[in-house]
Amino acid sequence: MIQFVGAGPGAPDLITVRGAKLLRDADVIVYAGSLVNAALLDDVKPGCRIYNSAKMTLEEVLDVMVAAERAGEKVVRLHTGDPCVYGAHREQMDALDAAGISYAVCPGVSSFCGAAAALKAEYTLPDVSQTVILTRMEGRTPVPEKEKIELLASHGATMVIFLSAGMLDTLSTRLVTGGYAPETPAAIVYKATWEDEKVVRTTVAGLAEAARSHQITKTALITVGGFLGDAYERSKLYDPSFTTEFREATHP
Ligand code: SAH
């Protein structure tokens, strides 16, 4: 069985316990070298063969994994963050299905969680936003028309924008066109949880300039919304006057 494993956002100790065990036991590892921290490969088994998928095509990745699996070897496909967000593992799973090879997925900490930790922020504040939109701007990969930034921005919800750090002039303009006030708080989180992590707090209008002044062009998430501000309602869950499944209200 081939194991797809989420490597986490960067810090090598942010892989799951299960993922770390799968890595230690692997005979073959194919890792996404563009973003996975190579320190995760320090404790592999002697003789483990390691391939960097950043330099490979889908066909080459599949050839390596299928041959190793057929030879009875333990294969780990190591994706950055969690594979379910821009991981391109669906096409690998479909090809494995077609080849009659079984696989499992071990989740990882996505970079959008790493970014919230770096910001010490909660994306879902009562009365501010109860929705997190994970999206990207179109680059060479198109984005469906219904999901264009302006339409998503019109909700005023928390937005976490992947794969777009090199296009911030356009992103700012489109966020404002969509309905965010230019002074809406925004933050750029570069290499969340890595040693060289940078957190830059700014506004929607200030995104491009903030990135330029910190020389950030990639490996960053853009977060936007009132969750970065100071105003919110406290939670009902921990409100003394609120009864929940587990606790009676003390002074209703
Ligand atoms: N599957 C990954 C995302 C892969 S897409 C995940 O769950 O995080 C690659 C994009 O993710 C990058 O262009 C960047 O926008 C973002 N990214 C990945 N790791 C990051 C990190 N540590 N800090 C900030 N952004 C990161």
Coordinates of C-alpha atoms in Angstrom, one line a residue, residues 12-210:
P12 CA 10.1 19.2 10.9
D13 CA 8.4 18.4 14.2
L14 CA 5.0 19.4 12.8
I15 CA 4.5 16.2 10.9
T16 CA 2.0 13.9 12.6
V17 CA 3.2 11.0 14.8
R18 CA 1.8 8.6 12.2
G19 CA 3.4 10.4 9.3
A20 CA 6.8 10.3 11.0
K21 CA 6.5 6.6 11.6
L22 CA 5.6 6.0 8.0
L23 CA 8.6 8.0 6.9
R24 CA 11.0 6.1 9.2
D25 CA 9.7 2.8 7.9
A26 CA 9.8 3.7 4.2
D27 CA 12.0 2.0 1.6
V28 CA 11.2 4.7 -1.0
I29 CA 10.2 8.3 -0.5
V30 CA 9.0 10.7 -3.2
Y31 CA 8.9 14.1 -1.7
A32 CA 7.8 17.5 -3.0
G33 CA 11.2 19.1 -2.9
S34 CA 9.9 22.6 -3.7
L35 CA 8.3 23.0 -0.2
V36 CA 8.9 20.0 2.0
N37 CA 11.6 20.7 4.6
A38 CA 14.5 18.3 3.7
A39 CA 15.2 17.9 7.5
L40 CA 12.3 15.5 7.5
L41 CA 14.5 13.1 5.6
D42 CA 17.2 13.0 8.2
D43 CA 16.0 9.9 10.0
V44 CA 15.1 7.6 7.2
K45 CA 16.1 3.9 7.1
P46 CA 19.5 3.1 5.8
G47 CA 19.2 2.4 2.1
C48 CA 16.0 4.3 1.7
R49 CA 15.8 5.7 -1.8
I50 CA 14.7 9.4 -2.0
Y51 CA 13.3 11.1 -5.0
N52 CA 12.5 14.8 -5.4
S53 CA 9.2 15.2 -7.3
A54 CA 9.9 18.8 -8.1
K55 CA 12.2 17.5 -10.8
M56 CA 9.8 14.8 -12.1
T57 CA 6.6 14.5 -14.2
L58 CA 3.5 12.8 -12.9
E59 CA 4.4 9.8 -15.1
E60 CA 7.9 9.6 -13.6
V61 CA 6.5 9.8 -10.0
L62 CA 4.0 7.0 -10.8
D63 CA 6.7 4.8 -12.4
V64 CA 8.9 5.0 -9.3
M65 CA 6.0 4.4 -6.9
V66 CA 4.4 1.6 -8.8
A67 CA 7.7 -0.3 -9.4
A68 CA 8.6 0.0 -5.7
E69 CA 5.2 -1.1 -4.6
R70 CA 5.3 -4.1 -7.0
A71 CA 8.7 -5.0 -5.6
G72 CA 7.1 -5.2 -2.1
E73 CA 8.7 -2.0 -0.9
K74 CA 7.1 0.5 1.5
V75 CA 6.5 3.7 -0.4
V76 CA 5.8 7.2 1.0
R77 CA 4.6 10.1 -1.2
L78 CA 5.4 13.1 0.9
H79 CA 3.4 16.2 0.2
T80 CA 3.7 19.7 1.7
G81 CA 1.2 20.8 4.3
D82 CA -1.8 18.6 3.8
P83 CA -2.2 16.9 0.4
C84 CA -5.8 18.0 0.1
V85 CA -5.0 21.6 -0.6
Y86 CA -3.3 22.1 -4.0
G87 CA -1.6 18.8 -3.5
A88 CA -2.3 17.3 -6.9
H89 CA -2.6 13.9 -5.3
R90 CA -6.0 13.1 -6.9
E91 CA -4.4 12.4 -10.2
Q92 CA -1.9 10.1 -8.5
M93 CA -4.6 8.2 -6.6
D94 CA -6.7 7.8 -9.8
A95 CA -3.7 6.4 -11.6
L96 CA -3.1 4.0 -8.7
D97 CA -6.7 2.9 -8.8
A98 CA -6.3 2.2 -12.5
A99 CA -3.2 0.1 -11.8
G100 CA -5.0 -1.8 -9.0
I101 CA -2.7 -0.5 -6.3
S102 CA -4.1 0.5 -2.9
Y103 CA -3.1 3.6 -1.0
A104 CA -3.9 5.5 2.2
V105 CA -3.7 9.2 3.1
C106 CA -2.1 10.5 6.3
P107 CA -3.2 14.1 6.9
G108 CA -0.8 16.9 7.7
V109 CA -0.9 20.4 9.1
S110 CA -1.7 22.7 6.2
S111 CA 0.2 25.9 5.9
F112 CA -3.1 27.9 6.5
C113 CA -3.1 26.5 10.0
G114 CA 0.6 27.2 10.3
A115 CA -0.1 30.8 9.3
A116 CA -2.9 31.2 11.9
A117 CA -0.4 30.0 14.5
A118 CA 2.2 32.5 13.3
L119 CA -0.3 35.2 13.5
K120 CA -1.7 34.0 16.8
A121 CA -5.1 34.5 15.2
E122 CA -8.5 32.8 15.0
Y123 CA -10.0 32.8 11.5
T124 CA -13.6 32.4 12.8
L125 CA -14.4 35.1 15.2
P126 CA -18.1 35.5 16.3
D127 CA -19.6 38.6 14.6
V128 CA -16.6 39.0 12.3
S129 CA -16.6 35.9 10.1
Q130 CA -17.7 32.3 10.5
T131 CA -16.3 31.2 7.1
V132 CA -12.7 30.7 5.8
I133 CA -12.2 30.9 2.1
L134 CA -9.1 29.1 0.9
T135 CA -8.4 30.2 -2.6
R136 CA -5.7 31.4 -5.1
M137 CA -5.4 33.7 -8.0
E138 CA -5.2 32.2 -11.4
G139 CA -1.6 31.8 -12.7
R140 CA -0.8 29.1 -15.2
T141 CA -3.5 27.1 -13.5
P142 CA -6.9 28.7 -14.2
V143 CA -9.5 29.3 -11.6
P144 CA -13.2 28.8 -12.4
E145 CA -15.0 32.1 -13.3
K146 CA -17.5 31.6 -10.4
E147 CA -14.6 31.6 -8.0
K148 CA -12.9 34.8 -9.1
I149 CA -11.4 36.9 -6.3
E150 CA -13.9 39.7 -6.7
L151 CA -16.9 37.3 -6.1
L152 CA -15.2 35.6 -3.1
A153 CA -14.2 38.9 -1.7
S154 CA -17.8 40.1 -1.8
H155 CA -18.6 37.9 1.2
G156 CA -16.3 39.8 3.4
A157 CA -15.3 36.5 5.0
T158 CA -11.9 35.5 6.2
M159 CA -9.8 34.7 3.1
V160 CA -6.5 32.8 2.9
I161 CA -5.0 33.1 -0.5
F162 CA -2.4 30.6 -1.6
L163 CA 0.0 30.7 -4.6
S164 CA -0.4 34.4 -5.2
A165 CA 2.4 36.2 -3.4
G166 CA 3.9 37.3 -6.7
M167 CA 0.8 39.1 -7.9
L168 CA -0.1 41.3 -5.0
D169 CA -0.8 44.6 -6.9
T170 CA -3.5 42.8 -8.9
L171 CA -4.7 40.9 -5.8
S172 CA -5.2 44.1 -3.8
T173 CA -7.1 45.8 -6.6
R174 CA -9.4 42.8 -7.1
L175 CA -10.1 42.4 -3.3
V176 CA -11.1 46.1 -3.2
T177 CA -13.2 45.8 -6.4
G178 CA -14.9 42.8 -4.7
G179 CA -15.9 44.8 -1.7
Y180 CA -13.1 44.9 1.0
A181 CA -12.4 48.4 2.2
P182 CA -8.8 49.3 1.3
E183 CA -8.0 49.6 5.0
T184 CA -9.2 46.0 5.8
P185 CA -6.5 44.3 7.8
A186 CA -4.4 41.8 5.9
A187 CA -1.2 39.8 6.6
I188 CA 1.5 38.1 4.7
V189 CA 2.9 35.0 6.3
Y190 CA 6.1 33.9 4.6
K191 CA 7.3 30.3 5.3
A192 CA 5.0 29.8 8.3
T193 CA 6.7 27.6 11.0
W194 CA 10.1 27.6 9.2
E195 CA 13.1 29.1 11.0
D196 CA 13.0 32.1 8.6
E197 CA 9.3 32.7 9.0
K198 CA 8.2 36.3 8.5
V199 CA 4.8 37.8 9.5
V200 CA 4.0 41.1 7.9
R201 CA 0.8 42.9 9.0
T202 CA -0.6 45.4 6.7
T203 CA -3.9 46.3 4.9
V204 CA -5.5 45.1 1.7
A205 CA -4.3 48.3 0.0
G206 CA -0.8 47.9 1.5
L207 CA -0.2 44.2 0.5
A208 CA 2.1 44.8 -2.5
E209 CA 4.3 47.4 -0.8
A210 CA 4.6 45.3 2.3

